[in-house]
């Protein structure tokens, strides 16, 4: 029997943060329901997870498969394959989680762990084919697999553009930044880049020339072609619709970019509602960071259950 039968938790999302939280809560013998979307996960285009000890190089699919095999050993963990439409306060206490098929699940605690949505440029030919292979969102994740060639980065920030050659030097000795002509601080960025062995090129990317996803040239809107083998492009991100609706309905604290505000225990501004993983941080998006956040959330939920049990 679970040792906390009345303190159920619903985890919305089955990425590294949600699965790690589920494992932690299972070890504490809490009843946990993980709602796993049937849609392809955000990292499905990646050939491998990197930088996570014991998992370096495994595919995202294998990572998830291993996690579910481990979780299947715990009787307190239930998996529901569904999308979540909403998270609202339940009558009395806790939350009501509405699933896409019309079913609802109630829980004392909810952890949002959906990750985010990358908004890919719709007008750049070849982007989808190269994404996750030779078009990468960060060098930590796939820089090692693309080391040694000519790099470019699409930058909308002068400081990033100026320092790109220095920042990416571990992987490439030939790096340029591609910026819009109207970007503030352009000349300063160019001078900084050149002082570090790089350069800044102005223009708008319109086409990526590739061979089965292997980039070899970047074409700009004016017809110029830049020979490059790797393009660092961090696309704009948005929250999943259920997170946006939950933030609006429950008046969650969010930052200017829409990321969910949490405290040191991954708790949002609404008691009992937690958030962990990419949806809570723009700059800490890695498997390791997400698993750490999921583990912290599990610890906090467990302590909250203990404190609730001893209240008079």
XYZ file of C-alpha atoms in Angstrom:
312
model
C 0.000 0.000 0.000
C 1.241 3.534 -0.719
C 2.277 5.383 2.416
C 0.548 8.611 1.254
C -2.728 7.357 -0.246
C -4.538 10.693 0.080
C -1.826 12.837 -1.467
C -2.145 12.065 -5.143
C -0.101 13.930 -7.756
C -0.804 14.399 -11.452
C 2.224 15.101 -13.610
C 1.402 16.789 -16.909
C 4.175 15.817 -19.326
C 6.544 12.865 -19.633
C 9.880 14.400 -20.511
C 12.991 14.255 -18.306
C 11.501 16.543 -15.626
C 8.152 14.763 -15.375
C 9.576 11.238 -15.486
C 12.227 12.047 -12.868
C 9.596 13.560 -10.593
C 7.455 10.446 -11.043
C 10.367 8.223 -10.030
C 11.125 10.339 -6.968
C 7.505 10.315 -5.833
C 7.281 6.576 -6.462
C 10.285 6.078 -4.206
C 8.412 8.082 -1.559
C 5.421 5.766 -2.213
C 3.095 8.506 -3.406
C 0.289 7.722 -5.863
C 1.269 9.398 -9.149
C -0.528 9.733 -12.471
C 1.673 10.766 -15.400
C -0.261 12.177 -18.342
C 1.864 11.479 -21.418
C 0.881 13.279 -24.627
C 0.592 11.030 -27.718
C 2.262 13.771 -29.769
C 5.923 13.474 -30.745
C 8.159 15.016 -28.052
C 10.053 18.211 -28.743
C 13.448 16.463 -28.946
C 12.305 13.695 -31.296
C 14.445 15.120 -34.129
C 17.610 14.692 -32.089
C 19.876 11.749 -32.819
C 20.949 11.493 -29.193
C 20.778 12.881 -25.666
C 24.103 14.354 -24.589
C 25.767 15.516 -21.402
C 23.729 13.312 -19.064
C 25.872 10.765 -17.254
C 24.936 7.179 -18.054
C 22.736 8.272 -20.957
C 25.166 10.120 -23.229
C 24.325 9.357 -26.849
C 21.106 7.393 -26.316
C 18.194 8.428 -28.508
C 15.305 10.367 -26.943
C 13.056 7.370 -27.648
C 15.396 5.010 -25.777
C 15.684 7.496 -22.902
C 11.906 7.485 -22.495
C 11.657 3.722 -22.944
C 14.215 3.117 -20.199
C 12.406 5.536 -17.898
C 9.050 3.837 -18.398
C 10.580 0.394 -17.838
C 11.936 1.596 -14.512
C 8.667 3.285 -13.513
C 6.659 0.170 -14.394
C 8.179 -1.546 -11.360
C 6.305 0.811 -9.016
C 2.668 0.043 -8.245
C 1.946 3.652 -7.308
C 2.647 5.022 -10.811
C -0.077 5.186 -13.464
C 0.465 6.256 -17.072
C -2.292 7.932 -19.072
C -1.681 8.637 -22.753
C -3.667 11.796 -23.448
C -3.454 15.519 -23.973
C -4.457 17.808 -21.114
C -6.987 20.533 -21.852
C -7.004 22.374 -18.547
C -5.913 22.458 -14.927
C -8.441 24.157 -12.637
C -9.130 24.237 -8.890
C -11.202 21.289 -7.718
C -14.156 21.811 -5.370
C -12.825 21.912 -1.844
C -9.119 21.259 -2.284
C -6.614 20.370 -4.970
C -6.987 20.482 -8.733
C -9.065 19.035 -11.519
C -7.158 17.992 -14.651
C -9.326 17.758 -17.776
C -8.067 15.380 -20.458
C -8.647 15.675 -24.185
C -11.077 12.755 -24.319
C -13.428 14.320 -21.765
C -12.111 12.404 -18.747
C -11.067 14.304 -15.621
C -8.562 13.430 -12.906
C -8.429 15.092 -9.510
C -5.308 15.433 -7.400
C -4.014 17.229 -4.349
C -0.931 18.320 -6.297
C -0.152 18.974 -9.955
C 3.265 19.255 -11.595
C 3.432 20.961 -14.977
C 6.305 19.426 -16.939
C 5.228 19.840 -20.558
C 8.389 21.489 -21.852
C 7.928 24.235 -24.449
C 7.239 24.551 -28.174
C 9.988 25.687 -30.537
C 8.540 28.067 -33.120
C 10.412 27.206 -36.312
C 10.680 29.762 -39.114
C 8.066 28.828 -41.700
C 9.714 30.713 -44.571
C 13.196 29.125 -44.461
C 13.467 26.279 -46.961
C 15.401 23.323 -45.592
C 15.110 24.264 -41.924
C 12.986 21.265 -40.927
C 15.275 18.799 -42.713
C 18.398 20.155 -40.978
C 16.869 20.741 -37.538
C 18.473 18.635 -34.821
C 21.316 17.595 -37.094
C 23.232 20.489 -38.662
C 20.923 23.282 -37.467
C 21.291 23.207 -33.705
C 19.800 25.286 -30.909
C 22.816 25.110 -28.590
C 26.437 23.949 -28.887
C 26.325 21.990 -25.625
C 23.743 19.606 -27.050
C 25.196 18.961 -30.516
C 28.398 20.968 -30.797
C 30.649 17.947 -30.346
C 28.867 16.162 -33.202
C 29.407 19.195 -35.476
C 32.905 20.189 -34.407
C 35.569 21.230 -36.891
C 33.490 22.768 -39.674
C 32.443 26.280 -40.579
C 29.754 27.643 -38.293
C 27.227 30.449 -38.448
C 24.763 31.669 -35.846
C 21.555 33.623 -36.335
C 21.647 36.366 -33.709
C 19.183 39.093 -32.743
C 21.342 40.377 -29.909
C 24.456 42.479 -30.509
C 26.357 41.099 -27.529
C 25.761 37.506 -28.624
C 26.704 38.326 -32.201
C 29.926 39.988 -31.140
C 31.014 37.178 -28.855
C 29.873 34.263 -31.023
C 33.326 33.496 -32.437
C 34.762 33.384 -28.927
C 31.820 31.442 -27.485
C 31.935 28.763 -30.191
C 35.722 28.527 -30.536
C 35.842 25.140 -28.829
C 33.926 23.686 -31.795
C 34.877 25.900 -34.737
C 37.672 28.265 -35.709
C 35.513 29.815 -38.446
C 32.336 31.362 -37.070
C 30.178 34.202 -38.373
C 27.031 35.784 -36.967
C 24.097 36.561 -39.263
C 22.100 39.597 -38.150
C 19.429 41.900 -39.507
C 20.721 45.220 -40.820
C 18.474 47.051 -38.342
C 19.881 45.331 -35.245
C 20.927 47.905 -32.624
C 24.657 47.893 -31.841
C 25.573 46.269 -35.153
C 28.910 48.045 -35.683
C 30.052 47.379 -32.141
C 29.125 43.713 -32.573
C 31.075 43.514 -35.824
C 34.164 45.073 -34.266
C 34.001 42.683 -31.301
C 33.513 39.671 -33.560
C 36.464 40.593 -35.772
C 38.691 41.106 -32.742
C 37.903 37.494 -31.784
C 38.530 36.045 -35.243
C 34.919 36.055 -36.429
C 32.654 38.399 -38.353
C 29.102 39.711 -38.601
C 27.135 39.395 -41.842
C 23.864 41.249 -42.328
C 20.911 39.673 -44.073
C 17.896 37.388 -43.717
C 18.212 33.616 -44.063
C 15.863 32.297 -46.748
C 17.168 28.839 -47.701
C 19.419 26.149 -46.280
C 21.280 24.042 -48.823
C 21.790 20.524 -47.524
C 22.228 16.880 -48.419
C 19.735 14.810 -46.428
C 19.919 17.238 -43.513
C 23.674 17.854 -43.702
C 24.038 21.600 -44.235
C 26.632 22.927 -46.677
C 25.462 26.494 -47.428
C 23.198 29.242 -46.093
C 21.413 31.385 -48.670
C 20.293 34.912 -47.785
C 17.285 36.772 -49.153
C 19.448 38.882 -51.485
C 20.924 35.762 -53.108
C 24.256 35.648 -51.299
C 25.395 32.149 -50.380
C 27.547 31.483 -47.322
C 29.336 28.146 -47.181
C 28.617 26.748 -43.709
C 28.277 23.265 -42.255
C 26.599 24.155 -38.947
C 24.012 26.802 -38.132
C 23.275 27.697 -34.514
C 19.723 28.989 -34.441
C 17.767 29.237 -31.194
C 14.156 29.687 -32.294
C 11.510 31.597 -30.421
C 9.694 29.477 -27.847
C 6.144 29.454 -26.529
C 4.292 27.543 -23.860
C 1.958 24.677 -24.678
C -1.665 25.775 -24.796
C -2.572 24.058 -21.520
C 0.220 25.913 -19.720
C -0.839 29.253 -21.199
C -4.451 28.660 -20.190
C -3.461 27.528 -16.704
C -1.235 30.574 -16.233
C -4.067 32.883 -17.280
C -6.845 31.184 -15.309
C -4.869 30.731 -12.080
C -2.947 34.019 -12.411
C 0.446 32.342 -12.251
C 3.561 34.482 -12.118
C 5.312 34.508 -15.499
C 8.276 36.484 -16.817
C 8.298 38.781 -19.848
C 8.886 35.829 -22.200
C 6.052 33.767 -20.690
C 8.146 31.311 -18.680
C 6.510 30.109 -15.465
C 7.903 31.582 -12.269
C 8.845 29.059 -9.587
C 10.608 29.186 -6.235
C 13.587 27.099 -5.130
C 11.222 24.142 -4.615
C 9.683 24.392 -8.126
C 6.412 25.684 -6.688
C 4.486 28.255 -8.704
C 2.669 31.226 -7.178
C -0.306 28.891 -6.557
C 0.235 26.489 -3.613
C 0.127 22.856 -4.681
C 0.882 23.648 -8.325
C 4.481 22.989 -9.368
C 6.384 23.484 -12.625
C 9.687 21.939 -13.695
C 11.808 21.744 -16.802
C 12.055 23.917 -19.880
C 8.716 25.682 -19.311
C 10.226 27.389 -16.253
C 13.554 28.550 -17.679
C 14.786 29.826 -21.022
C 18.470 29.366 -20.155
C 18.494 26.060 -18.263
C 17.191 23.742 -20.957
C 19.055 20.471 -20.860
C 18.198 16.941 -19.844
C 20.362 17.269 -16.740
C 18.810 20.579 -15.675
C 15.317 19.197 -16.250
C 15.942 16.011 -14.283
C 17.346 18.067 -11.419
C 14.228 20.253 -11.418
C 12.000 17.179 -11.495
C 13.833 15.656 -8.532
C 13.546 18.928 -6.592
C 9.808 19.046 -7.288
C 9.360 15.467 -6.043
C 11.187 16.275 -2.806
C 9.086 19.404 -2.282
C 5.804 17.600 -2.959
C 6.769 14.875 -0.489
C 7.662 17.400 2.210
C 4.412 19.255 1.589
C 2.492 16.008 2.117
C 4.326 15.359 5.382
C 3.707 18.849 6.674
C 0.046 18.609 5.729
C -0.271 15.319 7.578
C 1.031 16.729 10.874
C -1.035 19.919 10.898
C -3.573 19.979 13.765
